[in-house]
Short mmCIF file of N, CA and C in Angstrom, two decimals:
data_model
loop_
_atom_site.label_atom_id
_atom_site.label_comp_id
_atom_site.label_asym_id
_atom_site.label_seq_id
_atom_site.Cartn_x
_atom_site.Cartn_y
_atom_site.Cartn_z
N ASN A 1 -39.94 6.51 -83.32
CA ASN A 1 -38.86 7.15 -84.28
C ASN A 1 -37.69 7.42 -83.99
N ASP A 2 -36.81 8.04 -84.30
CA ASP A 2 -35.46 8.19 -84.01
C ASP A 2 -35.10 8.35 -82.63
N GLN A 3 -36.30 9.70 -82.16
CA GLN A 3 -36.33 10.07 -80.89
C GLN A 3 -36.63 9.14 -79.45
N THR A 4 -37.62 8.31 -80.07
CA THR A 4 -37.54 7.06 -78.93
C THR A 4 -36.42 6.43 -78.80
N CYS A 5 -36.07 5.95 -79.80
CA CYS A 5 -34.76 5.19 -79.81
C CYS A 5 -33.78 5.71 -78.75
N LYS A 6 -33.63 7.07 -78.88
CA LYS A 6 -32.78 8.20 -78.24
C LYS A 6 -33.01 8.08 -76.94
N ASP A 7 -34.36 8.43 -76.79
CA ASP A 7 -34.75 8.43 -75.20
C ASP A 7 -34.61 6.65 -74.61
N LEU A 8 -34.99 5.98 -75.08
CA LEU A 8 -34.78 4.44 -74.51
C LEU A 8 -33.37 4.16 -74.16
N ASN A 9 -32.53 4.72 -75.11
CA ASN A 9 -30.99 4.46 -74.83
C ASN A 9 -30.56 5.40 -73.70
N ASN A 10 -30.93 6.54 -73.73
CA ASN A 10 -30.34 7.71 -72.61
C ASN A 10 -31.00 6.99 -71.13
N CYS A 11 -31.86 6.64 -70.93
CA CYS A 11 -32.48 5.97 -69.81
C CYS A 11 -31.51 4.88 -69.21
N VAL A 12 -31.36 4.02 -70.50
CA VAL A 12 -30.46 2.59 -69.83
C VAL A 12 -29.10 3.25 -69.44
N LYS A 13 -28.60 4.26 -70.21
CA LYS A 13 -27.37 4.43 -70.00
C LYS A 13 -27.01 5.43 -68.50
N GLU A 14 -28.31 6.05 -68.43
CA GLU A 14 -28.62 6.56 -67.18
C GLU A 14 -28.92 5.77 -65.90
N LYS A 15 -29.57 4.83 -66.14
CA LYS A 15 -29.77 4.08 -64.94
C LYS A 15 -28.45 3.08 -64.44
N THR A 16 -27.61 2.89 -65.46
CA THR A 16 -26.46 1.98 -65.56
C THR A 16 -25.19 2.57 -65.26
N ASP A 17 -25.51 4.12 -64.72
CA ASP A 17 -24.42 4.79 -64.55
C ASP A 17 -23.01 5.04 -65.53
N GLY A 18 -23.85 5.13 -66.92
CA GLY A 18 -22.89 4.77 -68.29
C GLY A 18 -22.55 3.77 -68.35
N MET A 19 -22.56 2.45 -68.01
CA MET A 19 -21.59 1.63 -68.11
C MET A 19 -22.43 0.60 -69.19
N ILE A 20 -23.61 0.66 -69.51
CA ILE A 20 -24.41 -0.16 -70.82
C ILE A 20 -24.94 1.56 -71.46
N PRO A 21 -24.20 1.71 -72.57
CA PRO A 21 -24.52 3.05 -73.02
C PRO A 21 -25.73 2.87 -73.94
N SER A 22 -26.38 1.72 -74.55
CA SER A 22 -27.14 2.00 -75.65
C SER A 22 -27.78 0.17 -75.23
N ALA A 23 -28.73 0.04 -75.60
CA ALA A 23 -29.80 -1.01 -75.59
C ALA A 23 -30.20 -1.59 -77.13
N LEU A 24 -30.35 -0.22 -77.89
CA LEU A 24 -31.03 -0.78 -78.98
C LEU A 24 -30.45 0.29 -80.46
N ASP A 25 -30.34 -0.56 -81.31
CA ASP A 25 -29.52 0.34 -82.59
C ASP A 25 -30.56 1.19 -83.04
N GLU A 26 -31.86 0.52 -83.21
CA GLU A 26 -33.02 1.00 -84.26
C GLU A 26 -34.47 0.57 -83.59
N ILE A 27 -35.14 1.20 -83.84
CA ILE A 27 -36.55 0.79 -83.51
C ILE A 27 -37.43 0.09 -84.69
N PRO A 28 -37.84 -0.93 -85.33
CA PRO A 28 -38.27 -1.03 -86.32
C PRO A 28 -39.77 -0.56 -86.37
N ALA A 29 -40.05 -0.04 -87.57
CA ALA A 29 -41.91 0.38 -87.61
C ALA A 29 -42.89 -0.41 -87.26
N ASP A 30 -42.71 -1.81 -87.41
CA ASP A 30 -43.68 -2.48 -86.38
C ASP A 30 -43.64 -3.02 -85.38
N ALA A 31 -42.72 -2.21 -84.51
CA ALA A 31 -42.54 -2.51 -83.12
C ALA A 31 -43.64 -2.08 -82.39
N LEU A 32 -44.19 -2.65 -81.42
CA LEU A 32 -45.35 -2.05 -80.51
C LEU A 32 -45.15 -1.83 -79.40
N MET A 33 -43.98 -2.16 -78.35
CA MET A 33 -43.60 -2.38 -77.12
C MET A 33 -41.97 -2.39 -76.88
N TYR A 34 -41.62 -2.53 -75.75
CA TYR A 34 -40.24 -2.77 -75.52
C TYR A 34 -40.71 -2.92 -73.89
N LEU A 35 -40.01 -4.13 -73.69
CA LEU A 35 -39.69 -3.87 -72.29
C LEU A 35 -37.80 -4.21 -72.16
N ILE A 36 -37.68 -3.27 -71.43
CA ILE A 36 -35.95 -3.25 -71.68
C ILE A 36 -35.34 -3.70 -69.88
N ASN A 37 -34.32 -4.51 -70.37
CA ASN A 37 -33.97 -5.07 -69.06
C ASN A 37 -32.23 -4.68 -68.84
N ALA A 38 -31.53 -4.25 -68.76
CA ALA A 38 -30.25 -4.10 -68.43
C ALA A 38 -29.38 -4.26 -67.27
N LEU A 39 -28.78 -5.47 -66.82
CA LEU A 39 -27.68 -5.55 -65.71
C LEU A 39 -26.44 -5.54 -65.77
N MET A 40 -26.18 -5.07 -64.46
CA MET A 40 -25.07 -4.31 -64.02
C MET A 40 -24.33 -4.73 -62.67
N LEU A 41 -23.09 -5.06 -62.61
CA LEU A 41 -22.54 -5.25 -61.00
C LEU A 41 -21.99 -4.24 -61.07
N ASP A 42 -21.94 -3.27 -60.45
CA ASP A 42 -21.18 -2.06 -59.85
C ASP A 42 -20.55 -2.27 -58.46
N ALA A 43 -19.76 -2.89 -57.93
CA ALA A 43 -19.60 -3.04 -56.64
C ALA A 43 -17.82 -2.99 -56.03
N ALA A 44 -18.00 -2.62 -54.90
CA ALA A 44 -16.49 -2.54 -54.73
C ALA A 44 -16.12 -3.75 -53.83
N TRP A 45 -15.06 -4.41 -53.89
CA TRP A 45 -14.35 -5.49 -53.35
C TRP A 45 -14.49 -5.23 -51.82
N PHE A 46 -14.89 -6.08 -50.94
CA PHE A 46 -15.06 -6.00 -49.15
C PHE A 46 -13.50 -5.61 -48.77
N SER A 47 -12.66 -6.29 -49.51
CA SER A 47 -11.05 -6.32 -48.95
C SER A 47 -10.44 -5.77 -50.29
N PRO A 48 -10.48 -4.13 -50.92
CA PRO A 48 -9.85 -3.76 -52.00
C PRO A 48 -8.42 -4.37 -51.86
N PHE A 49 -8.10 -4.42 -53.43
CA PHE A 49 -7.23 -4.39 -53.94
C PHE A 49 -6.10 -3.09 -54.00
N VAL A 50 -4.93 -2.97 -53.15
CA VAL A 50 -4.09 -1.72 -53.34
C VAL A 50 -3.36 -1.72 -54.18
N ASP A 51 -2.80 -0.36 -54.55
CA ASP A 51 -1.80 -0.36 -55.70
C ASP A 51 -0.55 -0.97 -55.88
N GLY A 52 0.10 -1.31 -54.61
CA GLY A 52 0.88 -2.05 -54.09
C GLY A 52 1.20 -3.78 -54.72
N ASP A 53 -0.43 -4.17 -54.79
CA ASP A 53 -0.74 -5.25 -55.14
C ASP A 53 -1.14 -5.72 -56.68
N ILE A 54 -1.10 -4.76 -57.49
CA ILE A 54 -1.46 -4.46 -58.85
C ILE A 54 -0.05 -4.20 -59.42
N SER A 55 0.41 -5.17 -60.96
CA SER A 55 1.51 -5.14 -61.76
C SER A 55 1.19 -5.72 -62.96
N ASP A 56 2.35 -5.78 -63.83
CA ASP A 56 1.68 -5.82 -65.06
C ASP A 56 2.20 -7.44 -64.87
N GLY A 57 1.44 -8.14 -65.85
CA GLY A 57 1.82 -9.95 -65.70
C GLY A 57 0.99 -10.13 -66.99
N THR A 58 1.05 -11.65 -67.20
CA THR A 58 0.74 -12.25 -68.37
C THR A 58 -0.76 -13.11 -68.07
N PHE A 59 -1.95 -12.71 -68.86
CA PHE A 59 -2.66 -13.64 -68.49
C PHE A 59 -2.58 -14.70 -69.46
N HIS A 60 -2.74 -16.26 -68.93
CA HIS A 60 -2.81 -17.20 -70.15
C HIS A 60 -4.49 -17.50 -70.27
N ALA A 61 -4.88 -17.78 -71.42
CA ALA A 61 -6.08 -17.90 -71.53
C ALA A 61 -6.71 -19.11 -71.51
N ALA A 62 -7.67 -20.10 -71.46
CA ALA A 62 -7.93 -21.52 -71.61
C ALA A 62 -7.33 -21.76 -72.92
N ASP A 63 -7.29 -21.05 -74.05
CA ASP A 63 -7.23 -21.52 -75.71
C ASP A 63 -5.63 -21.58 -75.77
N GLY A 64 -4.96 -21.00 -74.73
CA GLY A 64 -3.57 -21.05 -74.82
C GLY A 64 -3.15 -19.63 -75.14
N ALA A 65 -4.08 -18.46 -75.49
CA ALA A 65 -3.60 -17.54 -75.64
C ALA A 65 -2.97 -16.54 -74.40
N LYS A 66 -2.13 -15.52 -74.85
CA LYS A 66 -1.41 -14.51 -73.75
C LYS A 66 -1.80 -13.17 -74.33
N GLN A 67 -1.85 -12.36 -72.95
CA GLN A 67 -2.18 -11.11 -72.97
C GLN A 67 -1.81 -10.49 -72.16
N SER A 68 -0.77 -9.27 -72.08
CA SER A 68 -0.31 -8.59 -71.42
C SER A 68 -1.62 -7.98 -70.33
N VAL A 69 -1.60 -7.56 -68.94
CA VAL A 69 -2.53 -7.10 -68.29
C VAL A 69 -1.78 -6.76 -67.24
N LYS A 70 -2.69 -5.81 -66.52
CA LYS A 70 -2.89 -5.31 -64.92
C LYS A 70 -3.16 -6.81 -64.29
N MET A 71 -2.47 -7.42 -63.27
CA MET A 71 -2.87 -8.45 -62.17
C MET A 71 -2.98 -7.99 -61.14
N MET A 72 -4.09 -8.44 -60.41
CA MET A 72 -3.93 -7.86 -59.02
C MET A 72 -3.85 -9.60 -58.06
N LYS A 73 -2.94 -9.18 -57.02
CA LYS A 73 -2.52 -9.97 -56.09
C LYS A 73 -2.92 -9.91 -54.98
N SER A 74 -3.39 -11.10 -54.04
CA SER A 74 -3.59 -10.60 -52.56
C SER A 74 -3.95 -12.29 -52.10
N LYS A 75 -3.99 -12.32 -50.52
CA LYS A 75 -4.14 -13.71 -50.06
C LYS A 75 -5.82 -13.48 -49.72
N GLU A 76 -6.10 -14.92 -50.00
CA GLU A 76 -7.63 -14.91 -49.45
C GLU A 76 -7.94 -15.79 -48.75
N PRO A 77 -8.75 -15.85 -47.73
CA PRO A 77 -8.96 -16.92 -46.34
C PRO A 77 -10.06 -17.95 -47.25
N LEU A 78 -10.93 -17.52 -48.20
CA LEU A 78 -11.91 -18.58 -48.46
C LEU A 78 -11.58 -19.29 -49.39
N TYR A 79 -11.07 -20.58 -49.44
CA TYR A 79 -10.42 -21.37 -50.20
C TYR A 79 -11.01 -22.31 -50.68
N LEU A 80 -11.29 -22.77 -51.88
CA LEU A 80 -12.35 -23.68 -52.26
C LEU A 80 -11.95 -24.65 -52.93
N GLU A 81 -12.18 -26.32 -52.66
CA GLU A 81 -12.10 -27.30 -53.45
C GLU A 81 -12.54 -28.28 -53.28
N ASN A 82 -12.90 -29.08 -54.35
CA ASN A 82 -13.45 -30.30 -54.45
C ASN A 82 -12.87 -31.17 -55.19
N GLU A 83 -13.90 -32.57 -55.52
CA GLU A 83 -13.15 -33.18 -56.65
C GLU A 83 -12.94 -32.73 -58.14
N LEU A 84 -13.57 -31.39 -58.58
CA LEU A 84 -13.54 -31.22 -59.80
C LEU A 84 -12.53 -30.01 -59.81
N ALA A 85 -12.69 -28.85 -59.03
CA ALA A 85 -11.87 -27.95 -59.00
C ALA A 85 -11.73 -27.35 -57.71
N THR A 86 -10.68 -26.22 -58.07
CA THR A 86 -10.16 -25.48 -56.68
C THR A 86 -10.42 -24.16 -57.10
N GLY A 87 -10.20 -23.29 -56.14
CA GLY A 87 -10.64 -21.69 -56.26
C GLY A 87 -10.89 -21.16 -55.11
N PHE A 88 -11.49 -19.82 -54.92
CA PHE A 88 -11.28 -18.72 -54.25
C PHE A 88 -12.63 -18.02 -54.09
N ARG A 89 -13.00 -17.29 -52.76
CA ARG A 89 -14.30 -16.52 -52.98
C ARG A 89 -13.97 -15.12 -52.25
N LYS A 90 -14.18 -14.35 -52.99
CA LYS A 90 -14.01 -13.12 -52.54
C LYS A 90 -15.29 -12.60 -52.49
N SER A 91 -15.22 -11.37 -51.51
CA SER A 91 -16.67 -10.85 -51.19
C SER A 91 -16.65 -9.22 -51.90
N TYR A 92 -17.57 -8.96 -52.00
CA TYR A 92 -17.99 -7.78 -52.74
C TYR A 92 -18.69 -6.67 -51.49
N THR A 93 -18.65 -5.67 -51.15
CA THR A 93 -19.50 -4.93 -49.86
C THR A 93 -20.80 -4.87 -50.24
N ASN A 94 -21.45 -5.37 -51.54
CA ASN A 94 -23.27 -5.51 -51.17
C ASN A 94 -23.61 -6.95 -51.15
N GLY A 95 -22.64 -7.38 -50.57
CA GLY A 95 -23.10 -8.77 -50.10
C GLY A 95 -23.02 -9.99 -51.47
N CYS A 96 -22.75 -9.46 -52.63
CA CYS A 96 -22.14 -10.82 -53.56
C CYS A 96 -21.18 -11.07 -53.39
N ALA A 97 -20.58 -11.79 -53.86
CA ALA A 97 -19.20 -12.31 -54.14
C ALA A 97 -18.75 -12.92 -55.70
N PHE A 98 -17.54 -12.77 -55.71
CA PHE A 98 -16.70 -13.49 -57.01
C PHE A 98 -16.49 -14.66 -56.53
N ILE A 99 -16.79 -15.48 -57.42
CA ILE A 99 -16.08 -16.69 -57.46
C ILE A 99 -15.15 -17.40 -58.74
N ALA A 100 -13.81 -17.81 -58.48
CA ALA A 100 -13.03 -18.30 -59.23
C ALA A 100 -12.63 -19.62 -59.19
N LEU A 101 -12.54 -20.09 -60.24
CA LEU A 101 -12.36 -22.18 -60.54
C LEU A 101 -11.83 -22.49 -61.42
N LEU A 102 -10.57 -23.13 -60.81
CA LEU A 102 -10.16 -24.10 -61.50
C LEU A 102 -9.93 -25.39 -62.09
N PRO A 103 -10.14 -25.79 -63.17
CA PRO A 103 -10.88 -27.16 -63.26
C PRO A 103 -9.52 -28.17 -62.65
N LYS A 104 -9.59 -29.05 -61.58
CA LYS A 104 -8.48 -29.99 -61.52
C LYS A 104 -8.01 -31.11 -62.82
N ASN A 105 -8.96 -31.40 -63.92
CA ASN A 105 -8.68 -32.18 -64.97
C ASN A 105 -9.84 -31.01 -66.02
N GLY A 106 -9.27 -31.59 -67.40
CA GLY A 106 -9.98 -30.81 -68.80
C GLY A 106 -9.74 -29.13 -68.41
N THR A 107 -11.20 -28.59 -69.36
CA THR A 107 -11.23 -27.38 -69.32
C THR A 107 -12.30 -26.64 -68.46
N PRO A 108 -12.56 -25.33 -68.52
CA PRO A 108 -13.24 -24.72 -67.83
C PRO A 108 -14.84 -25.06 -68.25
N ASP A 109 -15.05 -25.26 -69.57
CA ASP A 109 -16.15 -25.69 -70.32
C ASP A 109 -16.40 -26.91 -69.75
N GLU A 110 -15.80 -27.96 -69.44
CA GLU A 110 -16.10 -29.59 -69.16
C GLU A 110 -16.48 -29.26 -67.57
N LEU A 111 -15.69 -28.47 -66.50
CA LEU A 111 -16.08 -28.09 -65.35
C LEU A 111 -17.54 -27.67 -65.38
N ILE A 112 -17.39 -26.90 -65.89
CA ILE A 112 -19.32 -26.14 -65.90
C ILE A 112 -20.28 -26.82 -66.35
N ALA A 113 -19.64 -28.10 -67.17
CA ALA A 113 -21.00 -29.21 -67.70
C ALA A 113 -20.97 -30.22 -66.58
N ALA A 114 -19.63 -30.47 -65.71
CA ALA A 114 -19.67 -31.32 -64.73
C ALA A 114 -20.19 -30.98 -63.36
N LEU A 115 -20.50 -29.90 -63.35
CA LEU A 115 -21.00 -29.17 -61.93
C LEU A 115 -22.59 -29.57 -61.85
N ASP A 116 -22.94 -30.04 -60.92
CA ASP A 116 -24.62 -30.13 -60.76
C ASP A 116 -24.61 -29.56 -59.18
N GLY A 117 -25.98 -29.53 -58.87
CA GLY A 117 -26.23 -28.97 -57.51
C GLY A 117 -25.57 -29.56 -56.46
N LYS A 118 -25.03 -30.83 -56.27
CA LYS A 118 -24.54 -31.43 -55.12
C LYS A 118 -23.05 -31.06 -55.00
N SER A 119 -22.25 -31.01 -56.09
CA SER A 119 -20.92 -30.76 -56.42
C SER A 119 -20.57 -29.50 -56.09
N TRP A 120 -21.55 -28.44 -56.48
CA TRP A 120 -21.44 -27.20 -56.23
C TRP A 120 -21.69 -26.79 -54.87
N LYS A 121 -22.63 -27.49 -54.37
CA LYS A 121 -22.66 -26.69 -52.71
C LYS A 121 -21.49 -27.15 -52.19
N THR A 122 -21.51 -28.73 -52.18
CA THR A 122 -19.62 -28.93 -51.94
C THR A 122 -18.37 -28.08 -52.20
N LEU A 123 -18.66 -27.63 -53.37
CA LEU A 123 -17.41 -26.66 -53.64
C LEU A 123 -17.74 -25.36 -53.06
N MET A 124 -18.79 -24.86 -52.53
CA MET A 124 -18.91 -23.60 -51.82
C MET A 124 -18.60 -23.38 -50.45
N GLN A 125 -18.57 -24.79 -49.83
CA GLN A 125 -18.05 -24.68 -48.50
C GLN A 125 -16.58 -24.43 -48.35
N PRO A 126 -16.16 -23.14 -47.60
CA PRO A 126 -14.96 -22.92 -47.85
C PRO A 126 -13.84 -23.73 -47.05
N ILE A 127 -12.87 -24.35 -47.34
CA ILE A 127 -12.05 -25.65 -46.28
C ILE A 127 -11.35 -24.36 -45.05
N THR A 128 -11.63 -24.94 -44.24
CA THR A 128 -11.05 -23.79 -43.15
C THR A 128 -9.84 -23.73 -42.50
N ASN A 129 -9.49 -22.63 -42.14
CA ASN A 129 -8.02 -22.21 -41.85
C ASN A 129 -6.93 -22.77 -42.87
N SER A 130 -7.55 -22.41 -44.31
CA SER A 130 -7.01 -22.56 -45.45
C SER A 130 -6.83 -20.93 -45.67
N GLU A 131 -5.46 -20.50 -46.66
CA GLU A 131 -5.50 -19.27 -47.34
C GLU A 131 -4.99 -19.39 -48.54
N VAL A 132 -5.35 -19.05 -49.39
CA VAL A 132 -4.87 -18.90 -50.66
C VAL A 132 -4.10 -18.01 -51.33
N SER A 133 -2.90 -17.61 -51.75
CA SER A 133 -2.12 -16.90 -52.69
C SER A 133 -2.97 -16.50 -54.12
N ILE A 134 -3.85 -15.56 -54.43
CA ILE A 134 -4.15 -15.39 -56.05
C ILE A 134 -3.73 -14.50 -56.58
N THR A 135 -3.92 -14.33 -58.13
CA THR A 135 -3.15 -13.20 -58.91
C THR A 135 -4.58 -13.80 -59.98
N LEU A 136 -4.94 -12.67 -60.05
CA LEU A 136 -6.51 -12.17 -61.06
C LEU A 136 -6.09 -10.92 -61.71
N PRO A 137 -6.31 -11.08 -63.08
CA PRO A 137 -6.25 -10.00 -63.94
C PRO A 137 -7.37 -8.84 -63.74
N GLN A 138 -6.86 -7.54 -63.73
CA GLN A 138 -8.08 -6.46 -63.74
C GLN A 138 -8.88 -7.14 -65.16
N PHE A 139 -10.48 -6.85 -64.68
CA PHE A 139 -11.23 -7.18 -65.93
C PHE A 139 -12.51 -6.68 -65.93
N THR A 140 -13.35 -6.64 -67.26
CA THR A 140 -14.57 -6.21 -67.53
C THR A 140 -15.13 -7.07 -68.11
N VAL A 141 -16.24 -7.49 -67.73
CA VAL A 141 -17.11 -8.48 -68.53
C VAL A 141 -18.47 -7.82 -69.22
N ASP A 142 -18.52 -7.93 -70.53
CA ASP A 142 -19.75 -7.55 -71.47
C ASP A 142 -20.44 -9.03 -71.87
N PHE A 143 -21.64 -8.87 -71.93
CA PHE A 143 -22.39 -10.13 -72.63
C PHE A 143 -23.71 -9.17 -73.42
N GLU A 144 -23.84 -9.99 -73.98
CA GLU A 144 -25.23 -9.80 -74.90
C GLU A 144 -25.83 -11.01 -75.43
N ALA A 145 -26.93 -11.04 -75.64
CA ALA A 145 -27.04 -12.55 -76.27
C ALA A 145 -29.07 -12.11 -76.28
N SER A 146 -29.49 -12.77 -77.38
CA SER A 146 -31.29 -13.26 -77.33
C SER A 146 -31.49 -14.44 -76.47
N LEU A 147 -32.00 -14.02 -75.67
CA LEU A 147 -32.85 -15.38 -74.54
C LEU A 147 -34.41 -15.98 -74.94
N VAL A 148 -34.42 -16.06 -76.67
CA VAL A 148 -35.42 -16.29 -76.71
C VAL A 148 -34.99 -18.44 -77.04
N GLU A 149 -34.28 -18.62 -77.54
CA GLU A 149 -33.88 -20.15 -77.44
C GLU A 149 -33.91 -20.70 -76.07
N PRO A 150 -33.32 -20.17 -75.16
CA PRO A 150 -33.23 -20.42 -73.91
C PRO A 150 -34.68 -20.47 -73.11
N LEU A 151 -35.57 -19.35 -73.20
CA LEU A 151 -36.89 -19.45 -72.75
C LEU A 151 -37.83 -20.30 -73.45
N GLN A 152 -37.50 -20.75 -74.89
CA GLN A 152 -38.25 -21.58 -75.56
C GLN A 152 -38.06 -23.05 -74.81
N LYS A 153 -36.83 -23.45 -74.63
CA LYS A 153 -36.51 -24.64 -74.00
C LYS A 153 -36.91 -25.06 -72.18
N MET A 154 -37.13 -23.49 -71.78
CA MET A 154 -37.79 -23.80 -70.44
C MET A 154 -39.32 -23.76 -70.36
N GLY A 155 -39.73 -23.46 -72.16
CA GLY A 155 -41.13 -24.20 -72.25
C GLY A 155 -41.99 -22.84 -72.28
N ILE A 156 -41.44 -21.76 -72.46
CA ILE A 156 -42.34 -20.57 -72.72
C ILE A 156 -42.04 -20.21 -74.57
N ARG A 157 -43.19 -20.80 -75.44
CA ARG A 157 -43.11 -21.24 -76.70
C ARG A 157 -44.48 -20.15 -77.43
N ASP A 158 -45.32 -20.17 -76.77
CA ASP A 158 -46.79 -19.55 -77.50
C ASP A 158 -46.37 -18.04 -77.46
N ALA A 159 -45.98 -17.48 -76.67
CA ALA A 159 -45.55 -15.99 -76.64
C ALA A 159 -44.78 -15.58 -77.83
N PHE A 160 -43.75 -16.56 -78.39
CA PHE A 160 -42.96 -15.97 -79.63
C PHE A 160 -43.86 -16.20 -80.93
N ASP A 161 -44.77 -16.88 -80.99
CA ASP A 161 -45.53 -17.55 -82.15
C ASP A 161 -46.46 -15.88 -82.37
N ARG A 162 -46.69 -15.39 -82.99
CA ARG A 162 -47.49 -14.82 -83.77
C ARG A 162 -49.23 -15.24 -83.64
N GLN A 163 -49.20 -16.53 -84.16
CA GLN A 163 -50.74 -17.22 -84.33
C GLN A 163 -51.03 -17.41 -82.95
N ARG A 164 -50.17 -17.83 -82.04
CA ARG A 164 -50.64 -18.70 -80.80
C ARG A 164 -50.49 -17.67 -79.51
N ALA A 165 -49.68 -16.53 -79.99
CA ALA A 165 -49.84 -15.52 -78.67
C ALA A 165 -50.76 -14.88 -78.06
N ASP A 166 -51.12 -14.84 -76.26
CA ASP A 166 -52.05 -14.17 -76.45
C ASP A 166 -52.20 -13.56 -75.28
N PHE A 167 -51.88 -11.84 -75.88
CA PHE A 167 -51.43 -10.72 -74.70
C PHE A 167 -52.54 -9.63 -74.96
N SER A 168 -54.33 -10.30 -75.20
CA SER A 168 -55.56 -9.77 -74.74
C SER A 168 -55.65 -8.89 -73.68
N GLY A 169 -54.84 -9.09 -72.60
CA GLY A 169 -54.98 -8.87 -71.46
C GLY A 169 -54.26 -7.38 -71.39
N ILE A 170 -53.24 -7.00 -72.03
CA ILE A 170 -52.67 -6.10 -72.07
C ILE A 170 -52.79 -4.96 -73.01
N SER A 171 -53.37 -5.81 -74.34
CA SER A 171 -53.50 -4.86 -75.72
C SER A 171 -54.73 -5.63 -76.71
N ASP A 172 -55.27 -4.73 -77.12
CA ASP A 172 -56.07 -4.92 -78.31
C ASP A 172 -55.49 -5.37 -79.79
N ALA A 173 -54.44 -4.83 -79.95
CA ALA A 173 -53.84 -5.02 -81.35
C ALA A 173 -53.68 -6.84 -81.50
N ASP A 174 -54.14 -7.11 -83.03
CA ASP A 174 -53.67 -8.34 -83.43
C ASP A 174 -52.55 -8.76 -83.64
N GLY A 175 -52.29 -9.97 -83.46
CA GLY A 175 -50.93 -10.78 -83.74
C GLY A 175 -49.97 -9.59 -82.77
N LEU A 176 -50.58 -9.44 -81.95
CA LEU A 176 -49.06 -9.16 -80.80
C LEU A 176 -48.26 -10.20 -80.39
N PHE A 177 -47.36 -10.29 -80.32
CA PHE A 177 -46.22 -11.49 -79.69
C PHE A 177 -44.68 -10.79 -79.75
N ILE A 178 -44.16 -11.75 -79.00
CA ILE A 178 -42.55 -11.40 -78.73
C ILE A 178 -41.87 -12.14 -79.60
N SER A 179 -41.13 -10.98 -80.40
CA SER A 179 -40.29 -11.12 -81.50
C SER A 179 -38.99 -11.46 -80.65
N ASP A 180 -38.25 -11.05 -79.95
CA ASP A 180 -37.29 -10.94 -79.13
C ASP A 180 -37.15 -10.94 -77.71
N VAL A 181 -36.25 -11.67 -76.96
CA VAL A 181 -35.71 -10.80 -75.52
C VAL A 181 -34.05 -11.03 -75.71
N PHE A 182 -33.63 -9.74 -75.46
CA PHE A 182 -32.33 -9.30 -75.33
C PHE A 182 -31.91 -8.87 -74.53
N GLN A 183 -30.69 -9.47 -73.73
CA GLN A 183 -30.16 -8.96 -72.43
C GLN A 183 -28.80 -8.54 -72.65
N LYS A 184 -28.63 -7.94 -72.13
CA LYS A 184 -27.09 -6.86 -72.03
C LYS A 184 -26.50 -6.88 -70.73
N THR A 185 -25.71 -7.26 -70.66
CA THR A 185 -24.91 -7.20 -68.91
C THR A 185 -23.68 -6.94 -69.24
N LYS A 186 -23.00 -6.23 -68.37
CA LYS A 186 -21.87 -5.75 -67.53
C LYS A 186 -21.53 -5.99 -66.14
#
């Protein structure tokens, strides 16, 4: 009922400190169960930007669009480079790191398509004794998508088919199958 939907959304909101306010718009009458997963990164920079490092600027998107934004500036000691790209790594306090890359040729999508395990490993080895001046827009990233197709491409198919799914280990309900896997990230 509507209260169940509200309860699930309140749980997601609470567990993500309000960064993801809801996971569901409604619960269909034939839904039997939900597995909810919300992913967020709420981390502080290891070397924070200070007020004097932030100023108004223009961000140039890959498609040529321009947008007025607050830009963060600093000097970073972890300069990255290989034959495909240049960039830097900036650490968070929780052990994670932000990686920014600019392709030497082509578009960001072409860079991503060209990266394989070997080139990624090479690129993630910082150039020693190199410092890079960076200018980075303040940003928030929101992403949501159905993961059914990627999971099916990975070989998980029967679970999404009402006729072939077998969840007898968790329910006696006939025809139990997975109708969607939805990921929300902030």
